[in-house]
mmCIF file of C-alpha atoms in Angstrom:
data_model
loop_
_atom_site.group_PDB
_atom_site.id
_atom_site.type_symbol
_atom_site.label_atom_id
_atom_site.label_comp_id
_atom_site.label_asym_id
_atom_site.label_seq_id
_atom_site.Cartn_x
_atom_site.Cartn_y
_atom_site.Cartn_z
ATOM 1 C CA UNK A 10 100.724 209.599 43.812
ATOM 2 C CA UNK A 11 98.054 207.498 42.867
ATOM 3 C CA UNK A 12 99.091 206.806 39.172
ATOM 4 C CA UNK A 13 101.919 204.793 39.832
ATOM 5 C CA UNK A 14 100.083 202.036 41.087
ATOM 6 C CA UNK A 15 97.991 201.920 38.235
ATOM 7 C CA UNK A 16 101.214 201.468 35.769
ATOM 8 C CA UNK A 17 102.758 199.069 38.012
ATOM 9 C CA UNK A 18 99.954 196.238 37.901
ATOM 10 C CA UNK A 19 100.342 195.142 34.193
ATOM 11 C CA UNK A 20 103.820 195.275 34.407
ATOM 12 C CA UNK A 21 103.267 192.353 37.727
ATOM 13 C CA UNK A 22 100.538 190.343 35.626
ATOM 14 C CA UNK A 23 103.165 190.323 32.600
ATOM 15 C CA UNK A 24 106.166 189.590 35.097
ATOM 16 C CA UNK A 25 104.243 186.610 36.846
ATOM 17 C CA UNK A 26 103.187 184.851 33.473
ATOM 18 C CA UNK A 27 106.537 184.791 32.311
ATOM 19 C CA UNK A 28 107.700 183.223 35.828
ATOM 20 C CA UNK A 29 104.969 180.974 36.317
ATOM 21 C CA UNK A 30 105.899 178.558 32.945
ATOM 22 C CA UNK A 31 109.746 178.235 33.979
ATOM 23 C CA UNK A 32 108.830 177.060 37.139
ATOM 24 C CA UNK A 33 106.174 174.435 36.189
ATOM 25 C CA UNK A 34 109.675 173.163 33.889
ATOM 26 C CA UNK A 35 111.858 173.189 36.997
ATOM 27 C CA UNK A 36 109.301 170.953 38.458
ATOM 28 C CA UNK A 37 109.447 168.007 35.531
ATOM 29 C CA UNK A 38 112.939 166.188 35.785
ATOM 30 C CA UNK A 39 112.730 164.608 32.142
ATOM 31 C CA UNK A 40 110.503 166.996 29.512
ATOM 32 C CA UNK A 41 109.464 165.572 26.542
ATOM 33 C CA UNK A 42 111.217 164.239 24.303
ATOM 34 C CA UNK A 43 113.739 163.447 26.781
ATOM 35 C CA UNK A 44 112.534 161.175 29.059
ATOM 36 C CA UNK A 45 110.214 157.760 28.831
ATOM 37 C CA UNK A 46 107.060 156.392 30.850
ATOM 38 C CA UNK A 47 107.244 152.855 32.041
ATOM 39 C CA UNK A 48 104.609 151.729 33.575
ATOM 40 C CA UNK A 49 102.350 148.596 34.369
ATOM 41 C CA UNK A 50 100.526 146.412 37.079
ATOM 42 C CA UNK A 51 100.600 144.474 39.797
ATOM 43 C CA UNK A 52 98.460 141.447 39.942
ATOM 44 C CA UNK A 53 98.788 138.670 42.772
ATOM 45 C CA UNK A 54 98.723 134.803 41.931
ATOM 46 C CA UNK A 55 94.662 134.570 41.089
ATOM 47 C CA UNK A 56 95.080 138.050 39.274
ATOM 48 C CA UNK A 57 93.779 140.444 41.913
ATOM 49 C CA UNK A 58 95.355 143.991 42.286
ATOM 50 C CA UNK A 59 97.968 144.643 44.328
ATOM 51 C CA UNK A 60 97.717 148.076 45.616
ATOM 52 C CA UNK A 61 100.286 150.171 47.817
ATOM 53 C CA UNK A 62 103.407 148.216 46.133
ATOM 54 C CA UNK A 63 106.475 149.670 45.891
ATOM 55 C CA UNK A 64 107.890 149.092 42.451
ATOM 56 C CA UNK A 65 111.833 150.328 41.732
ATOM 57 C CA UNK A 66 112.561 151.444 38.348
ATOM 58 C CA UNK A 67 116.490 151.314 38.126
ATOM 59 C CA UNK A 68 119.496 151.551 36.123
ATOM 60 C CA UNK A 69 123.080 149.729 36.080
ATOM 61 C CA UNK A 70 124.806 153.277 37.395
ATOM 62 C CA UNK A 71 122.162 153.235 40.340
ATOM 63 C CA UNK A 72 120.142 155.635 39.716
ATOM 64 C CA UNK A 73 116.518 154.484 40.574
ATOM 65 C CA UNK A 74 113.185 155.802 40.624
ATOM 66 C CA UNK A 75 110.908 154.257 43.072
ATOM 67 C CA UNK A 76 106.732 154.379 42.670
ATOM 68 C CA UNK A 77 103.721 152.707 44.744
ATOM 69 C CA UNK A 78 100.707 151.130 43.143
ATOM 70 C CA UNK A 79 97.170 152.713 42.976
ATOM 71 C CA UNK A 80 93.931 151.378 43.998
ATOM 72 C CA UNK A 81 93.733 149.148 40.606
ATOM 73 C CA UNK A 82 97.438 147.992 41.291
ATOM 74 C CA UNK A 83 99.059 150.317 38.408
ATOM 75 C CA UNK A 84 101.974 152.323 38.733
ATOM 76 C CA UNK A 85 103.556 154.437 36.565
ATOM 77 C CA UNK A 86 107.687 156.251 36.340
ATOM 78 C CA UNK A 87 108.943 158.677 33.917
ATOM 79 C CA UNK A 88 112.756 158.477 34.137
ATOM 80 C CA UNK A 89 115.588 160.103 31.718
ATOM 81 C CA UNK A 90 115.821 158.557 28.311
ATOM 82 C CA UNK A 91 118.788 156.320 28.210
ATOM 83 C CA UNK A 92 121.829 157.793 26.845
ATOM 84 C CA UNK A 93 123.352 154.063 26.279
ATOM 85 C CA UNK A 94 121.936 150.607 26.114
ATOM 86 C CA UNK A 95 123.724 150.212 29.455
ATOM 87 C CA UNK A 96 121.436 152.679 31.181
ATOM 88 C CA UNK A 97 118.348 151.018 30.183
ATOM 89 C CA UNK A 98 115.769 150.217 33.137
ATOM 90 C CA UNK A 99 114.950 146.906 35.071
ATOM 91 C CA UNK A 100 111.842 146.652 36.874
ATOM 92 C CA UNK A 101 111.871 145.184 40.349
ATOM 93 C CA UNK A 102 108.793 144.662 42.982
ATOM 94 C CA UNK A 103 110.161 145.261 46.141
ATOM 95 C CA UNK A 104 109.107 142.400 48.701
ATOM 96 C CA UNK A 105 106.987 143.823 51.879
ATOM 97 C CA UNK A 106 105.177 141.724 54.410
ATOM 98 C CA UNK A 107 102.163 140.528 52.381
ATOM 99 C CA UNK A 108 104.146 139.569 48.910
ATOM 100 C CA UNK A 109 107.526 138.738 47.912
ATOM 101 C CA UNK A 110 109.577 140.064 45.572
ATOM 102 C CA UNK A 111 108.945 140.659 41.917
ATOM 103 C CA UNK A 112 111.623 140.419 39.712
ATOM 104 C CA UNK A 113 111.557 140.904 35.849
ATOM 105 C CA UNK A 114 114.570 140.046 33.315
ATOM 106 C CA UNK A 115 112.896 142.661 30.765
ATOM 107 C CA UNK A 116 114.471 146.037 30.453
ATOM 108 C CA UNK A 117 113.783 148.659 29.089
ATOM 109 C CA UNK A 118 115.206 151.254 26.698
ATOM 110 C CA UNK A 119 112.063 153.316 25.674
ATOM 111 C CA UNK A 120 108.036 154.325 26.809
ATOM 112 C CA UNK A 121 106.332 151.099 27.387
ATOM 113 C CA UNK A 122 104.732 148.250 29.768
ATOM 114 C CA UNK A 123 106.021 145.935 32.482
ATOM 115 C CA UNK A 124 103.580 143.835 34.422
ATOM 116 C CA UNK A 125 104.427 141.905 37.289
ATOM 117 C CA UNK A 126 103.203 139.301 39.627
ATOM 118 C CA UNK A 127 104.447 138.994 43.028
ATOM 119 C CA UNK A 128 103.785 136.018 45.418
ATOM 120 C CA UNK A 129 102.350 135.671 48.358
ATOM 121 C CA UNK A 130 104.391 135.953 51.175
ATOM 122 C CA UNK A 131 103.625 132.902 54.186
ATOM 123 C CA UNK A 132 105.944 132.749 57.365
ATOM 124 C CA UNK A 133 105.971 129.844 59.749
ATOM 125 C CA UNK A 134 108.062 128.001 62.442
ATOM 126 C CA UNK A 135 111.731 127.786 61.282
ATOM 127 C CA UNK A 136 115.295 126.802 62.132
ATOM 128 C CA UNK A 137 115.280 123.669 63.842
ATOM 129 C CA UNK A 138 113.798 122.728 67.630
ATOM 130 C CA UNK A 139 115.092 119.645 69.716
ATOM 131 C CA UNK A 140 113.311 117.619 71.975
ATOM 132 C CA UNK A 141 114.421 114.435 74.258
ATOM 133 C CA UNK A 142 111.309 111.985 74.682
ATOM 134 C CA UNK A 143 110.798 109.662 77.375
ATOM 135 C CA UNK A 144 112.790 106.186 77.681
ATOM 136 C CA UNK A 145 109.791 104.456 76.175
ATOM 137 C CA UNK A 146 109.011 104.968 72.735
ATOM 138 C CA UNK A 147 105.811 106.716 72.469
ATOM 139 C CA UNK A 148 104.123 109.016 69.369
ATOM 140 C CA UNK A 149 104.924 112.462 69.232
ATOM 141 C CA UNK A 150 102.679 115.312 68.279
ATOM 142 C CA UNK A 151 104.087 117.656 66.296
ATOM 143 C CA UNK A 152 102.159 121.286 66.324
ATOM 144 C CA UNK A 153 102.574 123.200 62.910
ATOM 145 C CA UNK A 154 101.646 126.628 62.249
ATOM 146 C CA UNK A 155 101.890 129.288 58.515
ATOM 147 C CA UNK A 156 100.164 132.534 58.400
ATOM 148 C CA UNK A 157 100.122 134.814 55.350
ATOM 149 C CA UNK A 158 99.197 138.846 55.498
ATOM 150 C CA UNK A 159 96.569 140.419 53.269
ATOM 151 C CA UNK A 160 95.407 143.977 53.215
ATOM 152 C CA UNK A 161 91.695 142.645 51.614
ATOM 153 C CA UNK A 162 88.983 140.590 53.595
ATOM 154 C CA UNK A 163 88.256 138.363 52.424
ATOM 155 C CA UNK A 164 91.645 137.261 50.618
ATOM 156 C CA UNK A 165 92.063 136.111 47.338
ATOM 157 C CA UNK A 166 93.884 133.297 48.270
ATOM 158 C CA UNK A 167 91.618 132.270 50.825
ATOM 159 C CA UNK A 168 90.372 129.674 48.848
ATOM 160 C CA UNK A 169 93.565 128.164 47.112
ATOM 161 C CA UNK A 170 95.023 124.711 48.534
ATOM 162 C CA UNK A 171 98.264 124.804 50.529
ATOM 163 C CA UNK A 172 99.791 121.250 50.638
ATOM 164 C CA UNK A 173 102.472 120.022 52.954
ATOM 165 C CA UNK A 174 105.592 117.628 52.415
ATOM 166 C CA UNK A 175 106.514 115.767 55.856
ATOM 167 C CA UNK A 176 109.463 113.152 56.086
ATOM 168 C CA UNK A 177 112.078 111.495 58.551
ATOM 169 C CA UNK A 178 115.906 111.279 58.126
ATOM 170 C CA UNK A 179 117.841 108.954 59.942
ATOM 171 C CA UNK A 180 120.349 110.846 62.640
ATOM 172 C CA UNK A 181 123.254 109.434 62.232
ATOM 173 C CA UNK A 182 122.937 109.289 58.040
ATOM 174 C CA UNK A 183 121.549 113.312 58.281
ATOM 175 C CA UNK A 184 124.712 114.000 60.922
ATOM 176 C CA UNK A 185 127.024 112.422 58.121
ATOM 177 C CA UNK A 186 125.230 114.562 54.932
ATOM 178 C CA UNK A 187 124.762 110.782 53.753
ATOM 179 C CA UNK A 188 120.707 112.075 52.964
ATOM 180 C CA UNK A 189 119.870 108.715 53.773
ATOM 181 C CA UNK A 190 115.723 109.117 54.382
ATOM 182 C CA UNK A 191 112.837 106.783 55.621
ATOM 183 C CA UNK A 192 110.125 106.317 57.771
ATOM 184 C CA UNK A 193 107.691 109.303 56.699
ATOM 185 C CA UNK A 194 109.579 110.180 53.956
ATOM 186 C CA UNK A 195 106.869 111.594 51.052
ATOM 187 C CA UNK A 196 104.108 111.978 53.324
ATOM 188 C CA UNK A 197 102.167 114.716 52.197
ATOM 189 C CA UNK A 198 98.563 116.712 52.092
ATOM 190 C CA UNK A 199 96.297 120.172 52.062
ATOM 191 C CA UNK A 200 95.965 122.066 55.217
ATOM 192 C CA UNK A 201 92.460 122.874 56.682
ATOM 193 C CA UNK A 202 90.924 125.858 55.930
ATOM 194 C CA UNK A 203 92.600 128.826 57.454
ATOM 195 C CA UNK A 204 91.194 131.046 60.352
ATOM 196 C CA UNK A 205 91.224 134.875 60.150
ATOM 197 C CA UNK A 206 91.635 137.560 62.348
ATOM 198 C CA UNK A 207 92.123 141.225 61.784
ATOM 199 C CA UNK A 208 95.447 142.659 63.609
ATOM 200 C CA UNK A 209 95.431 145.876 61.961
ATOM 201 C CA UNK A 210 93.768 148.571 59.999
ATOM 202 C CA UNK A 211 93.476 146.967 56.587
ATOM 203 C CA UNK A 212 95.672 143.947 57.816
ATOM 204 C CA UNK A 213 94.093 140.496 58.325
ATOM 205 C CA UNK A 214 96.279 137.440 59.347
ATOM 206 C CA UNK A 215 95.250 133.972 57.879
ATOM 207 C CA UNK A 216 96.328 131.167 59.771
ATOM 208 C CA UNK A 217 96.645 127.060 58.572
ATOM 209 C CA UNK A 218 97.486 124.530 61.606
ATOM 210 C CA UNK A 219 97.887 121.042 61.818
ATOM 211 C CA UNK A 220 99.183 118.806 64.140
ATOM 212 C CA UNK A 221 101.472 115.791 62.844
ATOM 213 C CA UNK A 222 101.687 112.546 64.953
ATOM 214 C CA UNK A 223 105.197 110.889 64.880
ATOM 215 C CA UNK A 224 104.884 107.244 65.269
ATOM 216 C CA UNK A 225 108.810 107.153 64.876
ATOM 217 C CA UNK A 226 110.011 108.272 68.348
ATOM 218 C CA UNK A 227 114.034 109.489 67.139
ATOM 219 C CA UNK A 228 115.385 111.236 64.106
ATOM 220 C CA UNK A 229 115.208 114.444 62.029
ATOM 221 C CA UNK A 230 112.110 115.655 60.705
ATOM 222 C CA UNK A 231 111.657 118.057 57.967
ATOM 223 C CA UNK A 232 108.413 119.916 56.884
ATOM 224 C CA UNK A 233 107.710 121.804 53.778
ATOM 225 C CA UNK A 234 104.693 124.020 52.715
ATOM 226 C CA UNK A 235 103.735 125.223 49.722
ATOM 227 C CA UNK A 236 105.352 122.615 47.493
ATOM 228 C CA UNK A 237 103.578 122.998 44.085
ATOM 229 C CA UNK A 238 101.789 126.057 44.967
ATOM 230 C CA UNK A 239 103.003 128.788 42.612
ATOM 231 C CA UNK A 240 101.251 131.537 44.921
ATOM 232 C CA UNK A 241 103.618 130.722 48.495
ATOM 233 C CA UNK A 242 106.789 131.800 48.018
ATOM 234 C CA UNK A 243 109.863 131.125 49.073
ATOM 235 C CA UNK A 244 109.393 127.932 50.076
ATOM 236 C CA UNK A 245 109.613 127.675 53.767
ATOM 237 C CA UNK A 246 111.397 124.785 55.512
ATOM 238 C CA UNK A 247 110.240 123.637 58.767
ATOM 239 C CA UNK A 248 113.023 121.338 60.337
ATOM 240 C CA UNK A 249 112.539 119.334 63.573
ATOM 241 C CA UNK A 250 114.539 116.928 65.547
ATOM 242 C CA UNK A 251 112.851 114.722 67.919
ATOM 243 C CA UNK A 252 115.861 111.874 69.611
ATOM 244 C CA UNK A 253 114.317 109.684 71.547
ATOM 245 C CA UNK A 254 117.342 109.373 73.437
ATOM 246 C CA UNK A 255 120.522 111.920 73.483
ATOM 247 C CA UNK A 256 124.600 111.999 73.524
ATOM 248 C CA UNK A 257 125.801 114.862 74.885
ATOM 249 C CA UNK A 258 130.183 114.158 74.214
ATOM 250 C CA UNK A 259 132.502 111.678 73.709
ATOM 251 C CA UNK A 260 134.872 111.327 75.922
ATOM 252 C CA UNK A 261 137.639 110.876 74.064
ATOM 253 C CA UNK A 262 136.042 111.819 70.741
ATOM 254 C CA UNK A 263 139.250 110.746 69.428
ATOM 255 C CA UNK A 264 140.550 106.978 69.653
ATOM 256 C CA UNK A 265 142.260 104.058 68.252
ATOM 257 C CA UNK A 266 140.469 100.544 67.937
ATOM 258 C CA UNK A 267 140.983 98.703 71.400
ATOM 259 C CA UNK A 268 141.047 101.933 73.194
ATOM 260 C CA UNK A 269 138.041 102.426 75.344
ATOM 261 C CA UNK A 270 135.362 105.128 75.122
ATOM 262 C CA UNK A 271 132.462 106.979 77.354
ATOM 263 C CA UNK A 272 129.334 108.473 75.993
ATOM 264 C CA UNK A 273 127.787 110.923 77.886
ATOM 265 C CA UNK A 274 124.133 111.573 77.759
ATOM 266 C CA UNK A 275 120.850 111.475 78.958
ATOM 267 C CA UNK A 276 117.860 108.743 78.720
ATOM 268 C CA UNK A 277 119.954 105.966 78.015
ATOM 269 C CA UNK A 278 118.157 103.611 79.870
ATOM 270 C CA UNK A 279 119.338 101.127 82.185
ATOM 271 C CA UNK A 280 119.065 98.003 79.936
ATOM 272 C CA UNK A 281 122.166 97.999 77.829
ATOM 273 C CA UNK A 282 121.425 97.774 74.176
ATOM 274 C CA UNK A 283 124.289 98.451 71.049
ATOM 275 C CA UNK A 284 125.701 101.009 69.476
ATOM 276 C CA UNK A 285 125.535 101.883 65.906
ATOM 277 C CA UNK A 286 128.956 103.374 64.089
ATOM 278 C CA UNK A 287 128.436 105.109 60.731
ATOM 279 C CA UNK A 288 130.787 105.831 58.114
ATOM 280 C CA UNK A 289 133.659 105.263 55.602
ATOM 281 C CA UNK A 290 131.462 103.199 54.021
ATOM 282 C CA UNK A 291 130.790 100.946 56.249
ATOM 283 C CA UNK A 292 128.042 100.615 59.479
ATOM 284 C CA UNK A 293 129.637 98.940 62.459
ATOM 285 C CA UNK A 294 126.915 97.602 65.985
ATOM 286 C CA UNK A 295 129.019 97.819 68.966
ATOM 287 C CA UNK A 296 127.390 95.224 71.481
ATOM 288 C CA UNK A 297 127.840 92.417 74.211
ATOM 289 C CA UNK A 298 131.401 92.183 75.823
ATOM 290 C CA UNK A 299 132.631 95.356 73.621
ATOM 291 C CA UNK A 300 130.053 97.089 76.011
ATOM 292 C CA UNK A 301 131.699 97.947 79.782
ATOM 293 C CA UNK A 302 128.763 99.720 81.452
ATOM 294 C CA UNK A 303 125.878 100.833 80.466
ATOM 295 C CA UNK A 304 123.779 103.937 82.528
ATOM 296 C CA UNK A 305 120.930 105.858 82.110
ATOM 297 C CA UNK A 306 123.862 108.898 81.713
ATOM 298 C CA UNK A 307 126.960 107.611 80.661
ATOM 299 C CA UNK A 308 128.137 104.077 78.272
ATOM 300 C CA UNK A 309 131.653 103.087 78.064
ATOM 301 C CA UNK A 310 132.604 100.722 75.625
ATOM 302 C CA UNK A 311 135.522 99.060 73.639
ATOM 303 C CA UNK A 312 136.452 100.118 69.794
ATOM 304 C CA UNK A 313 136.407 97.281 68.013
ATOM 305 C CA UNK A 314 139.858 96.146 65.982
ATOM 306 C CA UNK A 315 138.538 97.064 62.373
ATOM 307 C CA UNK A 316 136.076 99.654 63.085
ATOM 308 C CA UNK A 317 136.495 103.112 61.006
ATOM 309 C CA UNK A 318 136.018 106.805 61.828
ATOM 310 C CA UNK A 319 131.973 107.730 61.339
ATOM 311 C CA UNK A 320 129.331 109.008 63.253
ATOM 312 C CA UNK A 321 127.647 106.712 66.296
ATOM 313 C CA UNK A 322 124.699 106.820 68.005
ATOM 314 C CA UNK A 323 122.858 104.494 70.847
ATOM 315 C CA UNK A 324 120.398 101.561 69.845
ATOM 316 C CA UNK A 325 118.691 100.692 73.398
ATOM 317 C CA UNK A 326 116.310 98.133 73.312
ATOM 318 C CA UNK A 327 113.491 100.133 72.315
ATOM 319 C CA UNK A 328 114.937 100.024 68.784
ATOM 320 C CA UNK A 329 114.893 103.917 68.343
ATOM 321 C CA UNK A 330 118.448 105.523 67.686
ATOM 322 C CA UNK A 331 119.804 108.472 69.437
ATOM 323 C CA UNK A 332 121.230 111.654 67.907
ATOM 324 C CA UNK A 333 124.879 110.878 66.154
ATOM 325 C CA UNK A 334 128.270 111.962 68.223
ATOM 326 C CA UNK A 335 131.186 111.825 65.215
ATOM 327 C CA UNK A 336 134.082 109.731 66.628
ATOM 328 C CA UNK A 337 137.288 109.696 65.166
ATOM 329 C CA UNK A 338 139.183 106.991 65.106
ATOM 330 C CA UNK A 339 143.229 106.950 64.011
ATOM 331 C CA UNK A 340 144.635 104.762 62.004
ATOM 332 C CA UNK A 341 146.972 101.594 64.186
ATOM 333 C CA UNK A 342 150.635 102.589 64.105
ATOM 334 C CA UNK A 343 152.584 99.519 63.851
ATOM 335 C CA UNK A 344 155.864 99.678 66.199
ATOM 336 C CA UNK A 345 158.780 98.698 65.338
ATOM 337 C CA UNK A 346 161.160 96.868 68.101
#
């Protein structure tokens, strides 16, 4: 009874090295010579390494292989050899919240490198705010605020220059899409230094602030950072518009010259002023007798006889327009007795 052990072990050492090999095959999806190692790194915009990146390696038919960057910010895929030059690979960085995405036009077809180069990723105050000031024209301050994420302390951006593009559009021109700009139009510089602050494990936050004054009380103000700097991307757009007096509706918002019309608002004042009407090429002031009363809330007011359809706003004394209302105006119909 105790022999057949004995002639059963070398026939489970024999059985278990033949096993052993076809499973260590199962395991590799592309053996060579039928599949192809791309690989590369990941270096930020001064050249450090990007680690824990997720890099997709995929093909037209969608079949994708995606792999995550090492300490030293390489990665590496083995993937199927191409059967066709239409299943050859493109190599995409896949954006997270410390870097944008990476995107390569190289493909490839065969064993070999693709580096990329992702850019730091910045958020900061966007879409557009509105604000009412008071009846007297006074400067505005205008708090700003980007942050960008970095898993390293200190950064390697830390140091790099962030400049700033600030400028003014007139209301009723921006209302229109005429693009008509002024005031602080090209006004630019470098924010500060940023502060730091940790907010995670491995995750520090890097803040710039500034605060702009507005010596131009009304309009639409647009902020851009990171203009010129190849490391912030996308550019961010900060938009802003501060009327120093506002028009709620028209009432009608459709007329004919000689037909009278109400605006409805707020801070209007309760010196009467003019009215400014934009368009069709032409810019019309609505002011003295064409004006029939004049509130803090409401104006009412005659079209003039050869004014055209355009976008008007209120010019109180103060000089600063409101926000644009668009009034249409029809053309005279001519009646025949």
């Amino acid at each position: 009874m105790l022999a057949r052990p004995r002639i059963l072990w070398p026939l489970l050492i024999l059985a278990a090295a033949l096993v052993a090999p076809a499973a260590v095959r199962a395991a590799d999806p592309c053996p060579a010579p039928a599949c192809i190692t791309i690989s590369g790194t990941v270096r930020g915009p001064v050249f450090e390494a990007v680690s824990g990146y997720r890099v997709l390696v995929q093909r037209a038919d969608g079949y994708n292989v995606t792999v995550v960057t090492d300490a030293s910010g390489a990665y590496s895929a083995t993937v199927p050899l191409p059967s066709s030059s239409s299943q050859c690979y493109q190599i995409v960085g896949q954006a997270d919240a410390f870097y944008a995405n990476a995107a390569t036009g190289a493909k490839r077809c065969s064993t070999g490198r693709v580096d990329l180069s992702p850019k730091v990723r910045i958020q900061g105050t966007l879409g557009e705010q509105k604000m009412y000031l008071p009846d007297a024209s006074a400067p505005v301050a205008l708090p700003v605020e980007v942050s960008a994420l970095s898993r390293t302390y200190p950064a390697a951006f830390e140091g790099a220059p962030l400049p700033w593009v600030f400028k003014h559009s007139d209301p009723y021109q921006e209302a229109s899409g005429g693009g008509y700009e002024h005031g602080h139009d090209g006004e630019r510089g470098v924010f500060d230094a940023p502060s730091v602050r940790k907010i995670a494990d491995e995750v520090w936050q890097y803040r710039w602030t500034r605060t702009i004054h507005l010596d131009h009380g009304a309009g639409f103000y647009e902020m851009d950072w990171g203009r010129g700097a190849s490391m912030f991307d996308p550019m961010m757009e900060c938009k802003m518009i501060w009327f120093g007096y506002g028009i709620d509706s028209l009432a009608p918002s459709s007329a004919v010259p000689g037909q009278t019309v109400t605006i409805m608002g707020r801070k209007f004042g309760s010196t009467p002023g003019a009215l400014v009407l934009a368009g069709s090429g032409q810019v019309t002031t609505i002011s003295g007798s064409s004006i029939v009363s004049w509130s803090k809330t409401e104006i009412t007011f005659v079209v003039p006889p050869l004014a055209k359809t355009g976008w008007i706003s209120v010019l109180p004394p103060t000089n600063l327009p409101t926000n644009a209302a668009y009034l249409n105006l029809d053309p005279v119909r001519i009646r025949l007795p």
